[in-house]
Short mmCIF file of C-alpha atoms and ligand atoms in Angstrom, two decimals:
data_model
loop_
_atom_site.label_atom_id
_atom_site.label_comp_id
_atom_site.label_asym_id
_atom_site.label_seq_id
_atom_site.Cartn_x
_atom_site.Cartn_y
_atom_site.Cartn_z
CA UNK I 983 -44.18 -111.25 77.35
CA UNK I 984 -41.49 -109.54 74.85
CA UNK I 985 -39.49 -107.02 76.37
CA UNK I 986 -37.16 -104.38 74.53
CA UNK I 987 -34.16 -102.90 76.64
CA UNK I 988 -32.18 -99.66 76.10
CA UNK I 989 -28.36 -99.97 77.34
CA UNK I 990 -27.14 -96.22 77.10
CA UNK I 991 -24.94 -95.69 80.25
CA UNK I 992 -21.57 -94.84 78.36
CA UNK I 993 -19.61 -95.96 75.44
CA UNK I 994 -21.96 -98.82 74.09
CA UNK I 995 -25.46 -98.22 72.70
CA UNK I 996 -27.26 -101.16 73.12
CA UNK I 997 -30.91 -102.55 72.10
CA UNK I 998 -31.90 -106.09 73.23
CA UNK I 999 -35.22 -107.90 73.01
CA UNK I 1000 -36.10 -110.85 75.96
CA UNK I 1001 -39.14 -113.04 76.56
CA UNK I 1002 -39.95 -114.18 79.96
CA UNK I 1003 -38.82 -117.45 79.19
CA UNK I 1004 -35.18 -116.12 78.81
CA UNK I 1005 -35.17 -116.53 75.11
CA UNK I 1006 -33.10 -113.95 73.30
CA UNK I 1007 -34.67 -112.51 70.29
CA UNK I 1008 -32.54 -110.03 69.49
CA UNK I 1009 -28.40 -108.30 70.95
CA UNK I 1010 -27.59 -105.28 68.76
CA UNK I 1011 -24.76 -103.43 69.88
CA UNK I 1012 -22.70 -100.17 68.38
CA UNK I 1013 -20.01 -98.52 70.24
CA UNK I 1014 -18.65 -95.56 70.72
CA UNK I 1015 -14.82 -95.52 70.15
CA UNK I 1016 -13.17 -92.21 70.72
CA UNK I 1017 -10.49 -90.94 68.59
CA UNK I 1018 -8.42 -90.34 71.62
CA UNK I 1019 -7.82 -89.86 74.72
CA UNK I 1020 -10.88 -91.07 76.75
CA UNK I 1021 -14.73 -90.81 76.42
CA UNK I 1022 -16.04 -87.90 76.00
CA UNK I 1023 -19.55 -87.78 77.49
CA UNK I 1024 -20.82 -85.77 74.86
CA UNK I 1025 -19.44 -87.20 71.40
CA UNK I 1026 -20.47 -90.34 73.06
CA UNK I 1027 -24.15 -89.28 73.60
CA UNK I 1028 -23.86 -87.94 70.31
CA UNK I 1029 -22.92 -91.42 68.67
CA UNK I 1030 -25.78 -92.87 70.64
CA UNK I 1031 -28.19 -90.12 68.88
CA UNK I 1032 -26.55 -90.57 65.27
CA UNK I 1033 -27.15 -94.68 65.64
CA UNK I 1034 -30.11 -94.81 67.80
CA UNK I 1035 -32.39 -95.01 64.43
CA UNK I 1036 -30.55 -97.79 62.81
CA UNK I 1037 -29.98 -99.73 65.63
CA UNK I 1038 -33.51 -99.53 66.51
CA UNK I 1039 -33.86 -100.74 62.94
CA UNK I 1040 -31.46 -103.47 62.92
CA UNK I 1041 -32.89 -104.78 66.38
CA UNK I 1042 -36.09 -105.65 65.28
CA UNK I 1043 -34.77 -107.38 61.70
CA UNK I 1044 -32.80 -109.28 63.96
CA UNK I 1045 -35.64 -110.46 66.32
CA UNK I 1046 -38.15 -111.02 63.16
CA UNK I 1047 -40.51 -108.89 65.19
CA UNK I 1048 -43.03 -106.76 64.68
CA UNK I 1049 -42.85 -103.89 66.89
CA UNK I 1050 -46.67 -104.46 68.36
CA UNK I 1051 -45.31 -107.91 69.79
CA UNK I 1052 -43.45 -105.89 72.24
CA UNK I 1053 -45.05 -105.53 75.67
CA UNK I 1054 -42.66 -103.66 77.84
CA UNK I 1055 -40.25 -101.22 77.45
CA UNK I 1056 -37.07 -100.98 79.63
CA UNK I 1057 -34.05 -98.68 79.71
CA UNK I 1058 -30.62 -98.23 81.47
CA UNK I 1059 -31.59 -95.09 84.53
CA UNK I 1060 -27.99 -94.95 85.69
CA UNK I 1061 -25.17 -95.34 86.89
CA UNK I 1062 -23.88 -93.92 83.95
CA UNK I 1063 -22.53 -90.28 82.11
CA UNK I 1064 -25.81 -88.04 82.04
CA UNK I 1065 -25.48 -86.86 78.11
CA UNK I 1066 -25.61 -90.70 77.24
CA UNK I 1067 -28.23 -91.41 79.53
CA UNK I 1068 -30.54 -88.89 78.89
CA UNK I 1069 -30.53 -90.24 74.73
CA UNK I 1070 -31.72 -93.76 75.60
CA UNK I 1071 -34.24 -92.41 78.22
CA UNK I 1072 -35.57 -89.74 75.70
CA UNK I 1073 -36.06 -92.73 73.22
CA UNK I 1074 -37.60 -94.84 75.65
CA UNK I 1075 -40.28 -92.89 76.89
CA UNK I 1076 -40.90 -91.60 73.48
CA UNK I 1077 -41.55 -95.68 72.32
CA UNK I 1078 -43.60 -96.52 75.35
CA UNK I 1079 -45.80 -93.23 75.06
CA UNK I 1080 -45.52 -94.11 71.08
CA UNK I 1081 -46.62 -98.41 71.41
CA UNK I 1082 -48.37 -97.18 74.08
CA UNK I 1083 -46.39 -99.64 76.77
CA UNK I 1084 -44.83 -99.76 80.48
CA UNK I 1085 -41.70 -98.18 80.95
CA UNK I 1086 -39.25 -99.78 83.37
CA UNK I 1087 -36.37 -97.75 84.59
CA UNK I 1088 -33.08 -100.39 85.25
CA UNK I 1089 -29.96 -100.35 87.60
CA UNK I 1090 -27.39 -100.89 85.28
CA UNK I 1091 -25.04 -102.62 87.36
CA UNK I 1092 -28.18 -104.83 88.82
CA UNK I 1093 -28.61 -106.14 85.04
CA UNK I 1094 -25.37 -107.06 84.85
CA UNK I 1095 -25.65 -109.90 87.15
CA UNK I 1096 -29.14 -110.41 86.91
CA UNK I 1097 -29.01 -111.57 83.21
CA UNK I 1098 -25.20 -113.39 84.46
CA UNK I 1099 -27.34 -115.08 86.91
CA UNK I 1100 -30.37 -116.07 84.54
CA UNK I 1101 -27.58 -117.58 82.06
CA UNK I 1102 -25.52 -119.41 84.34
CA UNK I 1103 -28.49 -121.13 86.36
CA UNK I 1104 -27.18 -119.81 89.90
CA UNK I 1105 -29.36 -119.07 92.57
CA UNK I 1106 -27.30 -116.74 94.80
CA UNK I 1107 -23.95 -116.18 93.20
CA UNK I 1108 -21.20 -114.34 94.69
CA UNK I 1109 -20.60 -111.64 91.65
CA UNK I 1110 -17.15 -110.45 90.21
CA UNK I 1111 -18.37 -107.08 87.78
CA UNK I 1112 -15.46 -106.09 85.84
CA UNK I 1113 -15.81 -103.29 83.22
CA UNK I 1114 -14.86 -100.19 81.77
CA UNK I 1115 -16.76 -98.34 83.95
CA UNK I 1116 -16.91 -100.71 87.21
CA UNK I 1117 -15.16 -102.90 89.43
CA UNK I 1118 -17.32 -104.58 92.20
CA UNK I 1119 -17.39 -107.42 94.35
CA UNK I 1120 -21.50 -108.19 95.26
CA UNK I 1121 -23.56 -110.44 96.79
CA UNK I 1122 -27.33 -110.34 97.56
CA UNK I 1123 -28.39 -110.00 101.35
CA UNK I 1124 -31.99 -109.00 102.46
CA UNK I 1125 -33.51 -107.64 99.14
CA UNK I 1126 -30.10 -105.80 97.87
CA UNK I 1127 -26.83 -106.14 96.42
CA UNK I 1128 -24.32 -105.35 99.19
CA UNK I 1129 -20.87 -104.30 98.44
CA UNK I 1130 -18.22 -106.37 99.47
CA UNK I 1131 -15.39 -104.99 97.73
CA UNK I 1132 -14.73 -101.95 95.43
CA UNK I 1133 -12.22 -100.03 93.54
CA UNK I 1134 -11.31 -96.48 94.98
CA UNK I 1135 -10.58 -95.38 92.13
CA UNK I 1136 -10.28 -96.40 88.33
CA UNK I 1137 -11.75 -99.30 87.49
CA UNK I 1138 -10.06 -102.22 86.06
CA UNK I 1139 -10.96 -102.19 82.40
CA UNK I 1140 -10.59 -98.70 82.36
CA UNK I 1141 -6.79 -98.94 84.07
CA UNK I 1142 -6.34 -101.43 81.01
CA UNK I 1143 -7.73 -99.32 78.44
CA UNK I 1144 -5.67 -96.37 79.81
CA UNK I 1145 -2.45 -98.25 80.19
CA UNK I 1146 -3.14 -99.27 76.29
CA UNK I 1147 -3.66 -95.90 75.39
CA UNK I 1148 -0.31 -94.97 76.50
CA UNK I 1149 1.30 -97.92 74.20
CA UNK I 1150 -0.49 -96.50 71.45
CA UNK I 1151 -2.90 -99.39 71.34
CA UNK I 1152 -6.22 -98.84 70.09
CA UNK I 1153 -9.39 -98.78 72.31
CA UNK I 1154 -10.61 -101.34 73.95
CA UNK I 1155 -7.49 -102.00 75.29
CA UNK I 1156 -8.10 -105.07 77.64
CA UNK I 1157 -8.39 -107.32 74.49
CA UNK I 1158 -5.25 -106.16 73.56
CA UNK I 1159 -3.43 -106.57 76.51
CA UNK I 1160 -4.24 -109.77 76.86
CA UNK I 1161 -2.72 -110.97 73.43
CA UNK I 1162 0.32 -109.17 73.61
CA UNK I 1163 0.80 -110.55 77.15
CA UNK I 1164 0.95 -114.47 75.74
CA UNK I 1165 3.80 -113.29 73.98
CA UNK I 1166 5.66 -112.73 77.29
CA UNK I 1167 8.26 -115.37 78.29
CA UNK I 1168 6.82 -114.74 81.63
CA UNK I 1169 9.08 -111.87 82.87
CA UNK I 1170 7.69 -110.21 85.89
CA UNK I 1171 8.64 -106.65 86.37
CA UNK I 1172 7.64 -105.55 89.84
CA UNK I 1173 4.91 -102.98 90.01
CA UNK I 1174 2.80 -101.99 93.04
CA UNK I 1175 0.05 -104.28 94.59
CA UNK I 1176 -2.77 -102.19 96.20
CA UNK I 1177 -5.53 -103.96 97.94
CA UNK I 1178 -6.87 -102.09 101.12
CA UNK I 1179 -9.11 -103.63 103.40
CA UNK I 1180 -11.90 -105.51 100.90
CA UNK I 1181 -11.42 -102.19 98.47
CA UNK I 1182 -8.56 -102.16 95.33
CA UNK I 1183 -6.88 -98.98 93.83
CA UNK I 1184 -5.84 -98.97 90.40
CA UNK I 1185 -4.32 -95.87 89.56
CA UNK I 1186 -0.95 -96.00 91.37
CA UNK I 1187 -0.16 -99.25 89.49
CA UNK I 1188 -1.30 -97.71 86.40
CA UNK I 1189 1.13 -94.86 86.77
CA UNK I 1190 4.04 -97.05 87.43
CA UNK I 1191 3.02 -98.95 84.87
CA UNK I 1192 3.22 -96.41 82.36
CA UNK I 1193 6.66 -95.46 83.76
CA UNK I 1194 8.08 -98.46 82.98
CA UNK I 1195 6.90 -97.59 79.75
CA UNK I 1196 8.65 -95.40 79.71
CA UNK I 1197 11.60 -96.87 80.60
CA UNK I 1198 11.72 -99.06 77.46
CA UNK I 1199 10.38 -102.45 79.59
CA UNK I 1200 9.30 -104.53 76.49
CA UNK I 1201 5.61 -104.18 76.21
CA UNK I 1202 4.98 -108.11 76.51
CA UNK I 1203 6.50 -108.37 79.64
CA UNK I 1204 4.60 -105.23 80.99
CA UNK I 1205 1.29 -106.74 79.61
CA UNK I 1206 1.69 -109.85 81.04
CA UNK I 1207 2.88 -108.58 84.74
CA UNK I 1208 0.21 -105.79 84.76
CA UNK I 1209 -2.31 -108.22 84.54
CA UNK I 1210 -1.06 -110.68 87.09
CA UNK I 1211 -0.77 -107.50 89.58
CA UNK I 1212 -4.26 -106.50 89.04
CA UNK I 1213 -6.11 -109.49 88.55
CA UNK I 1214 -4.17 -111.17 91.84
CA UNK I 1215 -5.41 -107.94 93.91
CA UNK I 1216 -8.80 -108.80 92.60
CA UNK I 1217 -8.47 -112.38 93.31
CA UNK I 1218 -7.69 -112.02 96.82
CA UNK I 1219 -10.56 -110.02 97.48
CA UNK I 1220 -12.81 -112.10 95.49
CA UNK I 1221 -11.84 -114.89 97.69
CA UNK I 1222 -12.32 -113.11 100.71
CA UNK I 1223 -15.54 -112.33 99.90
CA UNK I 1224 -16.57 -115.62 99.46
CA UNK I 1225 -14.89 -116.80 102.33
CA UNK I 1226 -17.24 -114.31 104.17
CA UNK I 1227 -20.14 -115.06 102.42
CA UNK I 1228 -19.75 -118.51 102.06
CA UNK I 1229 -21.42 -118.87 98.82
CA UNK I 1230 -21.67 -121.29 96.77
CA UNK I 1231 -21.34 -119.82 93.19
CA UNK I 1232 -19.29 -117.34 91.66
CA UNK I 1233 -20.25 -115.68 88.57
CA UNK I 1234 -17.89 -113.63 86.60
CA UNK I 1235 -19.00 -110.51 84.52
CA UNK I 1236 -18.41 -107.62 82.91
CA UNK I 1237 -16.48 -106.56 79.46
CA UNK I 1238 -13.03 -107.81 81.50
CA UNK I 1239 -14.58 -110.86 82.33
CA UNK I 1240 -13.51 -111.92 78.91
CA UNK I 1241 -9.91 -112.36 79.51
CA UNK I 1242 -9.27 -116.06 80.13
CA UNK I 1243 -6.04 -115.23 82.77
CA UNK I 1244 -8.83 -113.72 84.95
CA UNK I 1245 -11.28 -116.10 84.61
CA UNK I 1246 -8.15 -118.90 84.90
CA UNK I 1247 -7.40 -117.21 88.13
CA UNK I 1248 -11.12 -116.77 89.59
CA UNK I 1249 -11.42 -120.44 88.90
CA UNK I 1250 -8.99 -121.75 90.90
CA UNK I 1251 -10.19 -120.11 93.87
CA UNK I 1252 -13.39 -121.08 93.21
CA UNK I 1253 -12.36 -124.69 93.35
CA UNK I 1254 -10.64 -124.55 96.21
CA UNK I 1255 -13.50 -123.85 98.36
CA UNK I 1256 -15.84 -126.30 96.18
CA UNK I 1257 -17.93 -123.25 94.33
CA UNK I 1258 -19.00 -123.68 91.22
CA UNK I 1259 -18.29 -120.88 88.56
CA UNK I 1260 -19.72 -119.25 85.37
CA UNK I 1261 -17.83 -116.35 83.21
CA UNK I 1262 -20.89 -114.71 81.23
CA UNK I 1263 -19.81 -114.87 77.71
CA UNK I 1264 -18.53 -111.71 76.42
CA UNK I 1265 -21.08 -110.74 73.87
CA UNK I 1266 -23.35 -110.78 76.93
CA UNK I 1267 -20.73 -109.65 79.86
CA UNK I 1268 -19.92 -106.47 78.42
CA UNK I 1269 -22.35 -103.37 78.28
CA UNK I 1270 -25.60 -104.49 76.02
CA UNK I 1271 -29.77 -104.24 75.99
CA UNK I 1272 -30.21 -107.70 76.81
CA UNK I 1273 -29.38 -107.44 80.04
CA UNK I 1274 -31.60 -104.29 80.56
CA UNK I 1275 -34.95 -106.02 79.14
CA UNK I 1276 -34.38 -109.08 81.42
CA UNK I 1277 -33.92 -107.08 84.42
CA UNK I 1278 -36.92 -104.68 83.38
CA UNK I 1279 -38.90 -107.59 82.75
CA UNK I 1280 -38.25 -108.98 86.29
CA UNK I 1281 -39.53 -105.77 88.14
CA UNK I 1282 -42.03 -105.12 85.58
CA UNK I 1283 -43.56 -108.64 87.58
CA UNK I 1284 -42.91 -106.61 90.65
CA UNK I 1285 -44.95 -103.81 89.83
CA UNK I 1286 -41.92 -101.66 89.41
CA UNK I 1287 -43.69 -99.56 86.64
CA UNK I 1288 -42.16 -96.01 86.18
CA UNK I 1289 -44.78 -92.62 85.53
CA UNK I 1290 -42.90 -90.53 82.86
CA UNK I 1291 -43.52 -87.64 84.47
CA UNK I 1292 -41.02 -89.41 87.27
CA UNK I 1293 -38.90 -90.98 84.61
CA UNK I 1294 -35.56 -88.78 85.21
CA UNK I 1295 -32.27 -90.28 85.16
CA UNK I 1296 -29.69 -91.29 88.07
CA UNK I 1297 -26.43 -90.77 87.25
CA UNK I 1298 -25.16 -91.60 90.53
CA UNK I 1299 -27.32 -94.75 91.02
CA UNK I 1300 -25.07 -96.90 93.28
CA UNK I 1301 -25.65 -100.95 93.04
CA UNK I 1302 -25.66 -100.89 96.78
CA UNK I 1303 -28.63 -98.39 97.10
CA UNK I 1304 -31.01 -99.91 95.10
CA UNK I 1305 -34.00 -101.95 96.72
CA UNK I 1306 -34.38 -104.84 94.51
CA UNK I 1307 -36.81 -108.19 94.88
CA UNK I 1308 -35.43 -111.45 93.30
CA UNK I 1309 -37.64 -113.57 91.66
P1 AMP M 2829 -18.00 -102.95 79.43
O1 AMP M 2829 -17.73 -101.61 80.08
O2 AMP M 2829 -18.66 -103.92 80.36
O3 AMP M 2829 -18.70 -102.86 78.10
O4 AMP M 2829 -16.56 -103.61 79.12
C1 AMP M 2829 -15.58 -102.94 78.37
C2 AMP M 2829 -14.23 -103.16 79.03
O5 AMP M 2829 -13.87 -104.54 78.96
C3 AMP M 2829 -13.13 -102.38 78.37
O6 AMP M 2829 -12.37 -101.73 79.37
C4 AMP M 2829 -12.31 -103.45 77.66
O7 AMP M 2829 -10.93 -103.15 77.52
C5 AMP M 2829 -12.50 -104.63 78.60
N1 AMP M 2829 -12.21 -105.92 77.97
C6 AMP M 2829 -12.86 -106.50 76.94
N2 AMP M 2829 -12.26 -107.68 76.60
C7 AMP M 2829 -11.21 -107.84 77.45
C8 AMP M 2829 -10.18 -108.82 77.62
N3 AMP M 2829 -10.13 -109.89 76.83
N4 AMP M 2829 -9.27 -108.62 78.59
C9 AMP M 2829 -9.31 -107.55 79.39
N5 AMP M 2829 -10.25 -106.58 79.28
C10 AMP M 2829 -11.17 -106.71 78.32
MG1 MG M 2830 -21.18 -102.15 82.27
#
């Protein structure tokens, strides 16, 4: 069965097509970038409206499809900003009513890792999520992901982006970061480390940060020590997680999970307690509809089938409420 999934949660608009088998037919991606500052929910829901068409397009060029081979129809219900939600909902329930097909309504974190954990081969990872939007530490326990470990705040990429912002670097900043941190001759300037408990809080070392800034610290040497600060505080609770949890696997994904110093420094903790470990590629780790038709595909063979007249959105959705059968 051919599935078609709608990724709409926030800056990315993104249409994927999936067969049961795993086999990728089609990853069409545009997103939003603002023109400053940070999103805005509602130029970003409009950029999803403006592409929406041509993406739509584009997808099913790209999958050499015809759009009666799709059987299934799934889309991104939250977490997410509800302008940008409601576009990719409206559009979904208008193609299943349209092809005349299920609609699946899909955690958006859940896909994530589900689609990390059908292309890495692991059975029961411990999972790193690292994006603009989220930064969780998860593992599955009696038919949900529990949360191990959280930011209180910000999360990562988003502390990167903002950081970026500030050093007049364009958006995504985490990309950017990264190169201009190799340049560093490996300079640490003290800034504050902020783990509490299993949870991590991102905006007091983003304002210090910034500060330093401020202070005419060369740039390199504040890329490179703001992320060793932040990725260390996530590293230690990574590895207390799986210290807990004992698992065996640790899979690494979200847009952040892109930069090699992060995966560099999940890796060595994952060898020291013998765990194998898989960074999702980033054309797949960051926000996309691939990982929304896999995941609607695997509760579609649940019989998770959702009425339109039920269909609303869930911006709130948390990862660690959601009720959700492995296969
Ligand atoms: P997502 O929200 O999953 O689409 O991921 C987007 C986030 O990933 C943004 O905050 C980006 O700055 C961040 N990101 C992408 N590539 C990198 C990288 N190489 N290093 C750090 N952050 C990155
Ligand atoms: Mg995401």
């Amino acid at each position: 069965m051919l599935c078609i999934g709608l990724e709409g949660t926030a800056h990315t608009l993104g249409i994927g097509v999936i067969d049961s088998n795993g086999k990728i037919y089609a990853n069409v991606r545009s997103e939003y970038v603002p023109k400053s500052g940070g999103i805005h929910p509602r130029e970003a829901a409009q950029h999803h409206t403006n592409v929406f068409a041509a993406t739509l397009q584009e997808t099913l060029e790209h999958s050499n499809l015809n759009k009666r081979d799709i059987g299934l129809i799934a889309f991104s219900r939250g977490p997410g900003l509800g302008p940008c939600l409601r576009v990719t909902a409206t559009a979904a329930r208008t193609i299943a009513l349209l092809l005349d097909i299920p609609l699946v309504g899909v955690n958006h974190c859940i896909a994530h890792i589900e689609l990390g954990r059908q292309l890495s081969g692991f059975k029961d990872p411990l999972v790193v999520y690292v994006s603009g939007g989220n930064t969780i530490v998860s593992a599955y326990e009696a038919n949900k992901y529990r949360i191990f470990g959280e930011t209180l705040d910000i999360a990562l990429g988003n502390m990167l982006d903002t950081f970026a912002r500030e050093a007049n670097l364009s958006h995504p900043g985490g990309p950017k970061i990264e190169k201009i941190a190799k340049k560093s001759s490996r300079r640490f300037i003290s800034l504050p480390y902020s783990v509490k408990g299993m949870d991590l809080s991102f905006s007091g070392l983003l304002t210090a940060a910034v500060n330093k800034l401020k202070e005419n610290e060369p740039l390199e040497d504040l890329c490179f020590s703001l992320q060793e600060v932040s990725f260390a505080m996530l590293t230690e609770v990574t590895e207390r997680a799986l210290a807990h949890t004992e698992r065996s696997e640790v899979l690494l994904t979200g847009g952040v999970a892109a930069n090699k110093r992060l995966q560099n420094m999940i890796q060595i903790i994952s060898q020291e307690h013998n765990t194998s470990f898989f960074a999702v590629s980033p054309d797949l780790a960051g926000d996309n509809g691939v990982m929304i038709a896999w995941t609607g595909l695997i509760q579609f063979l649940q019989g998770d089938i959702l009425n339109i007249k039920n269909s609303q959105i869930l911006p709130k959705w948390s990862l660690g409420a959601v009720e959700f059968t492995r296969t």
